[in-house]
Amino acid sequence: MSNTASLKKEYNERIAPALKAQFQYTSSMQVPVLKKIVVNQGLGIAVADKKIIDEAIEQLTAITGQKAVATISKKDVAQFKLRKQMPIGVMVTLRRERMYEFLERLVRVALPRIRDFKGIESKFDGRGNYTLGIEEQIIFPEINVDGISHILGMNITFVTSAKTDEEGYALLKEFGLPFKNAKNN
């Protein structure tokens, strides 16, 4: 819990007051907070091989520290040989302590391990939320490279209480997400 408490403590002591001053909020309740982090893997290749889902659940559980669940298809799609209720991905929703713990490991350990890393894009969704696409799960130290059969990507969505992209950008930048210099919203 000491690692987790450090980012939450940093938010309460440094980030929240800085954002309150930057955006001239009158109340501390207006300061944006990180509500949840959703880690999602879409596994279209799992239609042919069911073991991929089990492997992905195991890996995502190791990465996030929380049990991953399979996502299932909502309808039939003949072109993709997809039937209703087939597992086609895995996801985890992180909140509170685990969310801060995961964010700290992502920023301090995983992202610096990406080859030729020059920062992440700063495209937000218009409501202060941000989705980061990662091409390889092997950037996380919890994954044993020898024990994987497929290189799988994932989307990591940061859901904030920010009203605008500018506020969401400022919040995530303060948390240490390495955005590229040019901010192109």
Short mmCIF file of N, CA, C and O in Angstrom, two decimals, residues 31-170:
data_model
loop_
_atom_site.label_atom_id
_atom_site.label_comp_id
_atom_site.label_asym_id
_atom_site.label_seq_id
_atom_site.Cartn_x
_atom_site.Cartn_y
_atom_site.Cartn_z
N VAL A 31 -12.04 20.50 -8.72
CA VAL A 31 -10.78 19.97 -9.23
C VAL A 31 -11.02 18.58 -9.82
O VAL A 31 -11.61 17.72 -9.17
N PRO A 32 -10.58 18.34 -11.07
CA PRO A 32 -10.81 17.02 -11.68
C PRO A 32 -10.06 15.91 -10.95
O PRO A 32 -8.96 16.13 -10.45
N VAL A 33 -10.68 14.74 -10.91
CA VAL A 33 -10.06 13.57 -10.30
C VAL A 33 -10.07 12.43 -11.30
O VAL A 33 -10.86 12.41 -12.24
N LEU A 34 -9.18 11.47 -11.09
CA LEU A 34 -9.15 10.27 -11.90
C LEU A 34 -10.18 9.32 -11.30
O LEU A 34 -10.05 8.90 -10.15
N LYS A 35 -11.25 9.00 -12.07
CA LYS A 35 -12.32 8.14 -11.54
C LYS A 35 -11.97 6.66 -11.66
O LYS A 35 -12.16 5.90 -10.72
N LYS A 36 -11.52 6.25 -12.86
CA LYS A 36 -11.20 4.84 -13.06
C LYS A 36 -10.27 4.69 -14.26
O LYS A 36 -10.15 5.60 -15.09
N ILE A 37 -9.63 3.54 -14.33
CA ILE A 37 -8.80 3.17 -15.48
C ILE A 37 -9.35 1.84 -15.99
O ILE A 37 -9.49 0.89 -15.23
N VAL A 38 -9.68 1.81 -17.29
CA VAL A 38 -10.21 0.59 -17.90
C VAL A 38 -9.14 0.06 -18.86
O VAL A 38 -8.71 0.76 -19.77
N VAL A 39 -8.71 -1.18 -18.63
CA VAL A 39 -7.74 -1.83 -19.51
C VAL A 39 -8.50 -2.86 -20.32
O VAL A 39 -9.18 -3.72 -19.77
N ASN A 40 -8.41 -2.77 -21.65
CA ASN A 40 -9.22 -3.59 -22.55
C ASN A 40 -8.36 -4.20 -23.65
O ASN A 40 -7.52 -3.51 -24.23
N GLN A 41 -8.58 -5.47 -23.93
CA GLN A 41 -7.92 -6.13 -25.05
C GLN A 41 -9.00 -6.73 -25.94
O GLN A 41 -9.77 -7.57 -25.49
N GLY A 42 -9.04 -6.29 -27.19
CA GLY A 42 -9.93 -6.90 -28.17
C GLY A 42 -9.19 -8.02 -28.85
O GLY A 42 -8.11 -7.81 -29.40
N LEU A 43 -9.74 -9.22 -28.81
CA LEU A 43 -9.02 -10.39 -29.32
C LEU A 43 -9.82 -11.06 -30.43
O LEU A 43 -10.43 -12.11 -30.21
N GLY A 44 -9.81 -10.47 -31.60
CA GLY A 44 -10.51 -11.06 -32.73
C GLY A 44 -9.95 -12.41 -33.12
O GLY A 44 -10.67 -13.29 -33.59
N ILE A 45 -8.64 -12.61 -32.88
CA ILE A 45 -8.01 -13.89 -33.23
C ILE A 45 -8.48 -15.03 -32.34
O ILE A 45 -8.29 -16.20 -32.65
N ALA A 46 -9.15 -14.69 -31.22
CA ALA A 46 -9.62 -15.71 -30.29
C ALA A 46 -10.79 -16.51 -30.85
O ALA A 46 -11.15 -17.54 -30.29
N VAL A 47 -11.40 -16.04 -31.94
CA VAL A 47 -12.50 -16.78 -32.56
C VAL A 47 -12.00 -18.15 -33.01
O VAL A 47 -12.68 -19.16 -32.88
N ALA A 48 -10.76 -18.19 -33.52
CA ALA A 48 -10.20 -19.45 -34.00
C ALA A 48 -9.59 -20.28 -32.88
O ALA A 48 -9.59 -21.51 -32.94
N ASP A 49 -9.05 -19.65 -31.84
CA ASP A 49 -8.34 -20.36 -30.79
C ASP A 49 -8.81 -19.88 -29.40
O ASP A 49 -8.48 -18.78 -28.98
N LYS A 50 -9.54 -20.72 -28.70
CA LYS A 50 -10.13 -20.34 -27.40
C LYS A 50 -9.09 -20.16 -26.30
O LYS A 50 -9.32 -19.46 -25.33
N LYS A 51 -7.92 -20.80 -26.45
CA LYS A 51 -6.89 -20.71 -25.41
C LYS A 51 -6.33 -19.29 -25.29
O LYS A 51 -5.82 -18.91 -24.24
N ILE A 52 -6.45 -18.51 -26.34
CA ILE A 52 -5.94 -17.13 -26.33
C ILE A 52 -6.65 -16.31 -25.27
O ILE A 52 -6.03 -15.50 -24.58
N ILE A 53 -7.97 -16.51 -25.12
CA ILE A 53 -8.74 -15.77 -24.11
C ILE A 53 -8.22 -16.09 -22.71
O ILE A 53 -7.98 -15.19 -21.91
N ASP A 54 -8.02 -17.39 -22.41
CA ASP A 54 -7.53 -17.78 -21.10
C ASP A 54 -6.15 -17.19 -20.82
O ASP A 54 -5.87 -16.71 -19.73
N GLU A 55 -5.29 -17.22 -21.83
CA GLU A 55 -3.95 -16.65 -21.70
C GLU A 55 -4.02 -15.14 -21.47
O GLU A 55 -3.31 -14.60 -20.61
N ALA A 56 -4.89 -14.46 -22.20
CA ALA A 56 -5.04 -13.00 -22.05
C ALA A 56 -5.58 -12.64 -20.67
O ALA A 56 -5.14 -11.67 -20.06
N ILE A 57 -6.54 -13.42 -20.17
CA ILE A 57 -7.10 -13.17 -18.83
C ILE A 57 -5.99 -13.31 -17.79
O ILE A 57 -5.84 -12.46 -16.90
N GLU A 58 -5.19 -14.36 -17.93
CA GLU A 58 -4.09 -14.60 -16.99
C GLU A 58 -3.08 -13.45 -17.02
O GLU A 58 -2.66 -12.94 -15.98
N GLN A 59 -2.72 -12.98 -18.23
CA GLN A 59 -1.74 -11.90 -18.36
C GLN A 59 -2.28 -10.57 -17.85
O GLN A 59 -1.58 -9.85 -17.14
N LEU A 60 -3.52 -10.24 -18.19
CA LEU A 60 -4.11 -8.97 -17.76
C LEU A 60 -4.30 -8.96 -16.24
O LEU A 60 -4.13 -7.92 -15.60
N THR A 61 -4.61 -10.12 -15.67
CA THR A 61 -4.73 -10.22 -14.22
C THR A 61 -3.36 -9.97 -13.57
O THR A 61 -3.28 -9.26 -12.57
N ALA A 62 -2.30 -10.50 -14.15
CA ALA A 62 -0.95 -10.29 -13.62
C ALA A 62 -0.54 -8.82 -13.74
O ALA A 62 0.05 -8.25 -12.81
N ILE A 63 -0.86 -8.20 -14.87
CA ILE A 63 -0.49 -6.79 -15.10
C ILE A 63 -1.20 -5.85 -14.14
O ILE A 63 -0.59 -4.96 -13.56
N THR A 64 -2.52 -6.04 -13.97
CA THR A 64 -3.31 -5.08 -13.20
C THR A 64 -3.46 -5.43 -11.73
O THR A 64 -3.80 -4.56 -10.93
N GLY A 65 -3.26 -6.68 -11.37
CA GLY A 65 -3.45 -7.08 -9.99
C GLY A 65 -4.90 -7.30 -9.63
O GLY A 65 -5.28 -7.37 -8.47
N GLN A 66 -5.75 -7.38 -10.63
CA GLN A 66 -7.19 -7.60 -10.43
C GLN A 66 -7.67 -8.58 -11.49
O GLN A 66 -7.22 -8.52 -12.62
N LYS A 67 -8.60 -9.45 -11.13
CA LYS A 67 -9.08 -10.49 -12.04
C LYS A 67 -9.71 -9.87 -13.29
O LYS A 67 -10.62 -9.05 -13.19
N ALA A 68 -9.23 -10.28 -14.45
CA ALA A 68 -9.79 -9.82 -15.72
C ALA A 68 -11.00 -10.66 -16.08
O ALA A 68 -11.10 -11.82 -15.67
N VAL A 69 -11.93 -10.08 -16.83
CA VAL A 69 -13.11 -10.81 -17.28
C VAL A 69 -13.16 -10.83 -18.80
O VAL A 69 -12.69 -9.91 -19.46
N ALA A 70 -13.74 -11.89 -19.34
CA ALA A 70 -13.89 -12.00 -20.79
C ALA A 70 -15.07 -11.15 -21.23
O ALA A 70 -16.10 -11.10 -20.55
N THR A 71 -14.92 -10.48 -22.37
CA THR A 71 -16.05 -9.75 -22.96
C THR A 71 -16.60 -10.64 -24.06
O THR A 71 -15.85 -11.33 -24.75
N ILE A 72 -17.93 -10.62 -24.23
CA ILE A 72 -18.55 -11.51 -25.20
C ILE A 72 -19.22 -10.72 -26.31
O ILE A 72 -19.62 -9.57 -26.12
N SER A 73 -19.36 -11.37 -27.47
CA SER A 73 -19.99 -10.71 -28.61
C SER A 73 -21.49 -10.57 -28.39
O SER A 73 -22.12 -11.43 -27.78
N LYS A 74 -22.04 -9.50 -28.91
CA LYS A 74 -23.47 -9.23 -28.73
C LYS A 74 -24.32 -9.79 -29.87
O LYS A 74 -25.51 -9.99 -29.73
N LYS A 75 -23.70 -10.01 -31.03
CA LYS A 75 -24.48 -10.54 -32.16
C LYS A 75 -23.61 -11.37 -33.09
O LYS A 75 -22.39 -11.38 -32.97
N ASP A 76 -24.25 -12.06 -34.01
CA ASP A 76 -23.56 -12.88 -35.01
C ASP A 76 -23.01 -12.00 -36.12
O ASP A 76 -23.69 -11.07 -36.57
N VAL A 77 -21.78 -12.31 -36.57
CA VAL A 77 -21.21 -11.65 -37.74
C VAL A 77 -20.57 -12.75 -38.58
O VAL A 77 -19.50 -13.27 -38.24
N ALA A 78 -21.22 -13.11 -39.66
CA ALA A 78 -20.80 -14.24 -40.48
C ALA A 78 -19.42 -14.03 -41.10
O ALA A 78 -18.62 -14.96 -41.19
N GLN A 79 -19.13 -12.81 -41.54
CA GLN A 79 -17.84 -12.55 -42.20
C GLN A 79 -16.66 -12.87 -41.29
O GLN A 79 -15.60 -13.26 -41.77
N PHE A 80 -16.83 -12.69 -39.98
CA PHE A 80 -15.75 -12.92 -39.03
C PHE A 80 -15.87 -14.27 -38.34
O PHE A 80 -15.17 -14.54 -37.36
N LYS A 81 -16.81 -15.10 -38.79
CA LYS A 81 -17.07 -16.41 -38.18
C LYS A 81 -17.38 -16.24 -36.69
O LYS A 81 -16.93 -17.01 -35.84
N LEU A 82 -18.14 -15.21 -36.39
CA LEU A 82 -18.44 -14.85 -35.01
C LEU A 82 -19.88 -15.19 -34.68
O LEU A 82 -20.79 -14.87 -35.43
N ARG A 83 -20.09 -15.83 -33.55
CA ARG A 83 -21.42 -16.17 -33.08
C ARG A 83 -21.73 -15.35 -31.84
O ARG A 83 -20.82 -14.96 -31.09
N LYS A 84 -23.00 -15.14 -31.59
CA LYS A 84 -23.43 -14.42 -30.39
C LYS A 84 -22.94 -15.15 -29.14
O LYS A 84 -22.92 -16.38 -29.12
N GLN A 85 -22.56 -14.40 -28.12
CA GLN A 85 -22.09 -14.93 -26.83
C GLN A 85 -20.70 -15.59 -26.89
O GLN A 85 -20.33 -16.31 -25.96
N MET A 86 -19.93 -15.36 -27.96
CA MET A 86 -18.56 -15.88 -28.00
C MET A 86 -17.63 -14.89 -27.31
O MET A 86 -17.79 -13.69 -27.45
N PRO A 87 -16.63 -15.39 -26.56
CA PRO A 87 -15.66 -14.46 -25.95
C PRO A 87 -14.77 -13.85 -27.03
O PRO A 87 -14.19 -14.57 -27.84
N ILE A 88 -14.67 -12.51 -27.05
CA ILE A 88 -13.87 -11.84 -28.08
C ILE A 88 -12.90 -10.81 -27.49
O ILE A 88 -12.31 -10.02 -28.22
N GLY A 89 -12.75 -10.79 -26.18
CA GLY A 89 -11.81 -9.86 -25.57
C GLY A 89 -11.78 -10.03 -24.08
O GLY A 89 -12.51 -10.84 -23.51
N VAL A 90 -10.89 -9.27 -23.42
CA VAL A 90 -10.82 -9.26 -21.97
C VAL A 90 -10.68 -7.82 -21.48
O VAL A 90 -10.16 -6.97 -22.20
N MET A 91 -11.17 -7.57 -20.27
CA MET A 91 -11.08 -6.22 -19.73
C MET A 91 -11.00 -6.23 -18.21
O MET A 91 -11.40 -7.20 -17.57
N VAL A 92 -10.50 -5.12 -17.67
CA VAL A 92 -10.42 -4.91 -16.23
C VAL A 92 -10.75 -3.44 -15.98
O VAL A 92 -10.28 -2.57 -16.71
N THR A 93 -11.57 -3.17 -14.97
CA THR A 93 -11.84 -1.79 -14.55
C THR A 93 -11.20 -1.59 -13.18
O THR A 93 -11.55 -2.28 -12.23
N LEU A 94 -10.26 -0.66 -13.11
CA LEU A 94 -9.53 -0.40 -11.86
C LEU A 94 -10.05 0.88 -11.22
O LEU A 94 -10.21 1.89 -11.90
N ARG A 95 -10.27 0.83 -9.93
CA ARG A 95 -10.69 2.01 -9.17
C ARG A 95 -9.86 2.10 -7.90
O ARG A 95 -9.23 1.16 -7.49
N ARG A 96 -9.89 3.27 -7.25
CA ARG A 96 -9.25 3.54 -5.98
C ARG A 96 -7.78 3.12 -5.92
O ARG A 96 -7.01 3.50 -6.76
N GLU A 97 -7.40 2.34 -4.91
CA GLU A 97 -5.99 2.02 -4.66
C GLU A 97 -5.33 1.30 -5.83
O GLU A 97 -4.22 1.65 -6.22
N ARG A 98 -5.99 0.29 -6.39
CA ARG A 98 -5.39 -0.46 -7.50
C ARG A 98 -5.18 0.42 -8.72
O ARG A 98 -4.24 0.23 -9.47
N MET A 99 -6.08 1.39 -8.92
CA MET A 99 -5.97 2.31 -10.04
C MET A 99 -4.67 3.13 -9.92
O MET A 99 -3.91 3.25 -10.88
N TYR A 100 -4.42 3.69 -8.73
CA TYR A 100 -3.22 4.49 -8.52
C TYR A 100 -1.96 3.63 -8.63
O TYR A 100 -0.94 4.06 -9.16
N GLU A 101 -2.03 2.40 -8.11
CA GLU A 101 -0.90 1.48 -8.17
C GLU A 101 -0.56 1.16 -9.63
O GLU A 101 0.60 1.20 -10.03
N PHE A 102 -1.59 0.85 -10.43
CA PHE A 102 -1.38 0.54 -11.84
C PHE A 102 -0.83 1.76 -12.58
O PHE A 102 0.09 1.64 -13.39
N LEU A 103 -1.38 2.95 -12.34
CA LEU A 103 -0.93 4.17 -13.00
C LEU A 103 0.54 4.43 -12.71
O LEU A 103 1.31 4.76 -13.61
N GLU A 104 0.93 4.22 -11.46
CA GLU A 104 2.33 4.44 -11.10
C GLU A 104 3.25 3.46 -11.83
O GLU A 104 4.28 3.86 -12.36
N ARG A 105 2.87 2.19 -11.88
CA ARG A 105 3.69 1.20 -12.60
C ARG A 105 3.72 1.49 -14.10
O ARG A 105 4.75 1.33 -14.74
N LEU A 106 2.60 1.94 -14.65
CA LEU A 106 2.54 2.28 -16.08
C LEU A 106 3.50 3.41 -16.40
O LEU A 106 4.30 3.32 -17.34
N VAL A 107 3.45 4.49 -15.63
CA VAL A 107 4.25 5.69 -15.91
C VAL A 107 5.73 5.48 -15.60
O VAL A 107 6.59 5.89 -16.36
N ARG A 108 6.01 4.82 -14.47
CA ARG A 108 7.41 4.73 -14.03
C ARG A 108 8.16 3.53 -14.56
O ARG A 108 9.39 3.57 -14.64
N VAL A 109 7.44 2.45 -14.90
CA VAL A 109 8.13 1.23 -15.32
C VAL A 109 7.82 0.83 -16.76
O VAL A 109 8.73 0.64 -17.57
N ALA A 110 6.53 0.71 -17.10
CA ALA A 110 6.14 0.13 -18.39
C ALA A 110 6.42 1.05 -19.58
O ALA A 110 7.04 0.63 -20.56
N LEU A 111 5.95 2.29 -19.55
CA LEU A 111 6.13 3.19 -20.70
C LEU A 111 7.59 3.44 -21.04
O LEU A 111 7.95 3.45 -22.22
N PRO A 112 8.48 3.61 -20.05
CA PRO A 112 9.90 3.78 -20.40
C PRO A 112 10.53 2.56 -21.09
O PRO A 112 11.57 2.68 -21.72
N ARG A 113 9.88 1.39 -20.98
CA ARG A 113 10.42 0.18 -21.61
C ARG A 113 10.05 0.05 -23.09
O ARG A 113 10.50 -0.87 -23.77
N ILE A 114 9.20 0.95 -23.60
CA ILE A 114 8.82 0.90 -25.01
C ILE A 114 10.01 1.32 -25.86
O ILE A 114 10.67 2.32 -25.57
N ARG A 115 10.28 0.55 -26.91
CA ARG A 115 11.40 0.85 -27.80
C ARG A 115 11.16 2.17 -28.53
O ARG A 115 10.07 2.46 -28.98
N ASP A 116 12.20 3.00 -28.64
CA ASP A 116 12.15 4.29 -29.34
C ASP A 116 10.99 5.15 -28.85
O ASP A 116 10.28 5.76 -29.65
N PHE A 117 10.80 5.22 -27.55
CA PHE A 117 9.67 5.95 -26.98
C PHE A 117 9.92 7.44 -26.99
O PHE A 117 10.94 7.92 -26.50
N LYS A 118 9.00 8.20 -27.58
CA LYS A 118 9.14 9.65 -27.66
C LYS A 118 7.95 10.38 -27.02
O LYS A 118 7.75 11.56 -27.29
N GLY A 119 7.17 9.70 -26.25
CA GLY A 119 5.99 10.32 -25.63
C GLY A 119 4.71 9.79 -26.27
O GLY A 119 4.74 9.14 -27.31
N ILE A 120 3.59 10.10 -25.63
CA ILE A 120 2.30 9.61 -26.13
C ILE A 120 1.51 10.77 -26.73
O ILE A 120 1.70 11.92 -26.35
N GLU A 121 0.63 10.45 -27.65
CA GLU A 121 -0.21 11.47 -28.28
C GLU A 121 -1.14 12.09 -27.24
O GLU A 121 -1.50 11.46 -26.26
N SER A 122 -1.57 13.32 -27.50
CA SER A 122 -2.45 13.99 -26.54
C SER A 122 -3.83 14.24 -27.14
O SER A 122 -4.34 15.33 -27.12
N LYS A 123 -4.42 13.18 -27.71
CA LYS A 123 -5.78 13.27 -28.27
C LYS A 123 -6.78 12.81 -27.22
O LYS A 123 -6.77 11.64 -26.84
N PHE A 124 -7.63 13.71 -26.79
CA PHE A 124 -8.66 13.39 -25.80
C PHE A 124 -10.00 13.21 -26.50
O PHE A 124 -10.14 13.51 -27.68
N ASP A 125 -11.01 12.75 -25.76
CA ASP A 125 -12.31 12.43 -26.37
C ASP A 125 -13.30 13.59 -26.39
O ASP A 125 -14.42 13.43 -26.83
N GLY A 126 -12.91 14.76 -25.89
CA GLY A 126 -13.83 15.90 -25.87
C GLY A 126 -14.47 16.10 -24.51
O GLY A 126 -15.05 17.13 -24.24
N ARG A 127 -14.36 15.11 -23.62
CA ARG A 127 -14.94 15.20 -22.29
C ARG A 127 -13.90 15.00 -21.19
O ARG A 127 -14.23 14.67 -20.06
N GLY A 128 -12.63 15.17 -21.54
CA GLY A 128 -11.57 15.06 -20.54
C GLY A 128 -11.07 13.65 -20.27
O GLY A 128 -10.31 13.43 -19.35
N ASN A 129 -11.50 12.67 -21.09
CA ASN A 129 -11.04 11.29 -20.93
C ASN A 129 -9.98 10.99 -21.98
O ASN A 129 -10.00 11.56 -23.06
N TYR A 130 -9.10 10.05 -21.67
CA TYR A 130 -7.98 9.75 -22.57
C TYR A 130 -7.82 8.24 -22.73
O TYR A 130 -7.90 7.50 -21.75
N THR A 131 -7.59 7.80 -23.96
CA THR A 131 -7.33 6.38 -24.23
C THR A 131 -5.95 6.24 -24.85
O THR A 131 -5.63 6.89 -25.84
N LEU A 132 -5.17 5.37 -24.24
CA LEU A 132 -3.80 5.11 -24.68
C LEU A 132 -3.75 3.71 -25.28
O LEU A 132 -4.19 2.75 -24.65
N GLY A 133 -3.26 3.61 -26.50
CA GLY A 133 -3.11 2.31 -27.14
C GLY A 133 -1.70 1.79 -26.97
O GLY A 133 -0.74 2.52 -27.22
N ILE A 134 -1.56 0.55 -26.52
CA ILE A 134 -0.25 -0.08 -26.36
C ILE A 134 -0.22 -1.30 -27.27
O ILE A 134 -1.14 -2.10 -27.28
N GLU A 135 0.86 -1.41 -28.04
CA GLU A 135 0.93 -2.48 -29.05
C GLU A 135 1.40 -3.82 -28.50
O GLU A 135 1.09 -4.86 -29.06
N GLU A 136 2.19 -3.81 -27.43
CA GLU A 136 2.74 -5.06 -26.90
C GLU A 136 2.54 -5.13 -25.39
O GLU A 136 2.87 -4.18 -24.68
N GLN A 137 2.06 -6.27 -24.90
CA GLN A 137 1.87 -6.43 -23.46
C GLN A 137 3.20 -6.71 -22.76
O GLN A 137 3.28 -6.65 -21.54
N ILE A 138 4.26 -6.97 -23.52
CA ILE A 138 5.53 -7.34 -22.90
C ILE A 138 6.28 -6.16 -22.29
O ILE A 138 7.32 -6.36 -21.67
N ILE A 139 5.75 -4.94 -22.42
CA ILE A 139 6.40 -3.80 -21.76
C ILE A 139 6.20 -3.84 -20.25
O ILE A 139 6.90 -3.17 -19.51
N PHE A 140 5.25 -4.65 -19.78
CA PHE A 140 5.02 -4.77 -18.34
C PHE A 140 5.95 -5.84 -17.77
O PHE A 140 6.04 -6.94 -18.32
N PRO A 141 6.64 -5.54 -16.68
CA PRO A 141 7.59 -6.50 -16.12
C PRO A 141 6.93 -7.76 -15.58
O PRO A 141 7.60 -8.78 -15.39
N GLU A 142 5.61 -7.73 -15.33
CA GLU A 142 4.91 -8.91 -14.80
C GLU A 142 4.79 -10.02 -15.84
O GLU A 142 4.50 -11.16 -15.51
N ILE A 143 4.98 -9.69 -17.12
CA ILE A 143 4.83 -10.67 -18.19
C ILE A 143 6.16 -11.36 -18.46
O ILE A 143 7.17 -10.70 -18.73
N ASN A 144 6.16 -12.69 -18.41
CA ASN A 144 7.33 -13.48 -18.75
C ASN A 144 7.35 -13.64 -20.27
O ASN A 144 6.48 -14.30 -20.84
N VAL A 145 8.34 -13.06 -20.93
CA VAL A 145 8.39 -13.05 -22.40
C VAL A 145 8.46 -14.47 -22.97
O VAL A 145 7.89 -14.75 -24.02
N ASP A 146 9.13 -15.38 -22.26
CA ASP A 146 9.26 -16.75 -22.75
C ASP A 146 7.94 -17.51 -22.68
O ASP A 146 7.74 -18.47 -23.43
N GLY A 147 7.03 -17.11 -21.81
CA GLY A 147 5.80 -17.86 -21.60
C GLY A 147 4.61 -17.40 -22.42
O GLY A 147 3.49 -17.85 -22.18
N ILE A 148 4.81 -16.49 -23.39
CA ILE A 148 3.66 -16.01 -24.17
C ILE A 148 3.68 -16.59 -25.58
O ILE A 148 4.74 -16.83 -26.15
N SER A 149 2.49 -16.81 -26.12
CA SER A 149 2.40 -17.36 -27.47
C SER A 149 2.05 -16.28 -28.50
O SER A 149 2.34 -16.44 -29.67
N HIS A 150 1.39 -15.20 -28.06
CA HIS A 150 1.01 -14.12 -28.97
C HIS A 150 1.34 -12.77 -28.36
O HIS A 150 1.14 -12.57 -27.16
N ILE A 151 1.82 -11.85 -29.20
CA ILE A 151 2.01 -10.47 -28.76
C ILE A 151 0.65 -9.80 -28.91
O ILE A 151 0.09 -9.76 -30.01
N LEU A 152 0.09 -9.30 -27.81
CA LEU A 152 -1.24 -8.70 -27.83
C LEU A 152 -1.16 -7.24 -27.41
O LEU A 152 -0.39 -6.88 -26.53
N GLY A 153 -1.95 -6.41 -28.05
CA GLY A 153 -2.02 -5.00 -27.68
C GLY A 153 -3.16 -4.78 -26.71
O GLY A 153 -3.91 -5.69 -26.38
N MET A 154 -3.27 -3.54 -26.23
CA MET A 154 -4.36 -3.21 -25.30
C MET A 154 -4.64 -1.72 -25.35
O MET A 154 -3.81 -0.93 -25.78
N ASN A 155 -5.85 -1.36 -24.94
CA ASN A 155 -6.23 0.04 -24.78
C ASN A 155 -6.37 0.31 -23.30
O ASN A 155 -7.01 -0.46 -22.58
N ILE A 156 -5.81 1.43 -22.85
CA ILE A 156 -5.92 1.84 -21.46
C ILE A 156 -6.66 3.17 -21.46
O ILE A 156 -6.16 4.15 -22.01
N THR A 157 -7.87 3.18 -20.89
CA THR A 157 -8.69 4.39 -20.87
C THR A 157 -8.68 5.01 -19.48
O THR A 157 -8.97 4.34 -18.49
N PHE A 158 -8.33 6.29 -19.43
CA PHE A 158 -8.32 7.05 -18.17
C PHE A 158 -9.60 7.87 -18.13
O PHE A 158 -9.77 8.79 -18.93
N VAL A 159 -10.50 7.55 -17.21
CA VAL A 159 -11.77 8.28 -17.09
C VAL A 159 -11.61 9.28 -15.95
O VAL A 159 -11.33 8.91 -14.81
N THR A 160 -11.79 10.57 -16.29
CA THR A 160 -11.63 11.63 -15.30
C THR A 160 -12.96 12.36 -15.09
O THR A 160 -13.88 12.20 -15.87
N SER A 161 -12.99 13.19 -14.06
CA SER A 161 -14.17 14.01 -13.83
C SER A 161 -14.02 15.37 -14.49
O SER A 161 -14.84 16.26 -14.27
N ALA A 162 -12.99 15.55 -15.30
CA ALA A 162 -12.73 16.83 -15.96
C ALA A 162 -13.85 17.16 -16.95
O ALA A 162 -14.39 16.28 -17.61
N LYS A 163 -14.20 18.44 -17.03
CA LYS A 163 -15.25 18.88 -17.94
C LYS A 163 -14.73 19.12 -19.36
O LYS A 163 -15.45 18.98 -20.33
N THR A 164 -13.45 19.49 -19.47
CA THR A 164 -12.86 19.78 -20.78
C THR A 164 -11.60 18.95 -20.99
O THR A 164 -11.01 18.43 -20.02
N ASP A 165 -11.17 18.87 -22.25
CA ASP A 165 -9.93 18.16 -22.57
C ASP A 165 -8.72 18.84 -21.93
O ASP A 165 -7.78 18.17 -21.49
N GLU A 166 -8.75 20.16 -21.86
CA GLU A 166 -7.64 20.91 -21.28
C GLU A 166 -7.44 20.53 -19.81
O GLU A 166 -6.31 20.32 -19.36
N GLU A 167 -8.55 20.41 -19.07
CA GLU A 167 -8.47 20.02 -17.66
C GLU A 167 -7.98 18.59 -17.52
O GLU A 167 -7.16 18.28 -16.66
N GLY A 168 -8.49 17.69 -18.36
CA GLY A 168 -8.07 16.29 -18.34
C GLY A 168 -6.59 16.15 -18.67
O GLY A 168 -5.87 15.37 -18.04
N TYR A 169 -6.13 16.92 -19.67
CA TYR A 169 -4.72 16.91 -20.06
C TYR A 169 -3.85 17.36 -18.89
O TYR A 169 -2.84 16.74 -18.57
N ALA A 170 -4.25 18.46 -18.23
CA ALA A 170 -3.47 18.99 -17.10
C ALA A 170 -3.40 17.96 -15.97
O ALA A 170 -2.34 17.76 -15.38
#
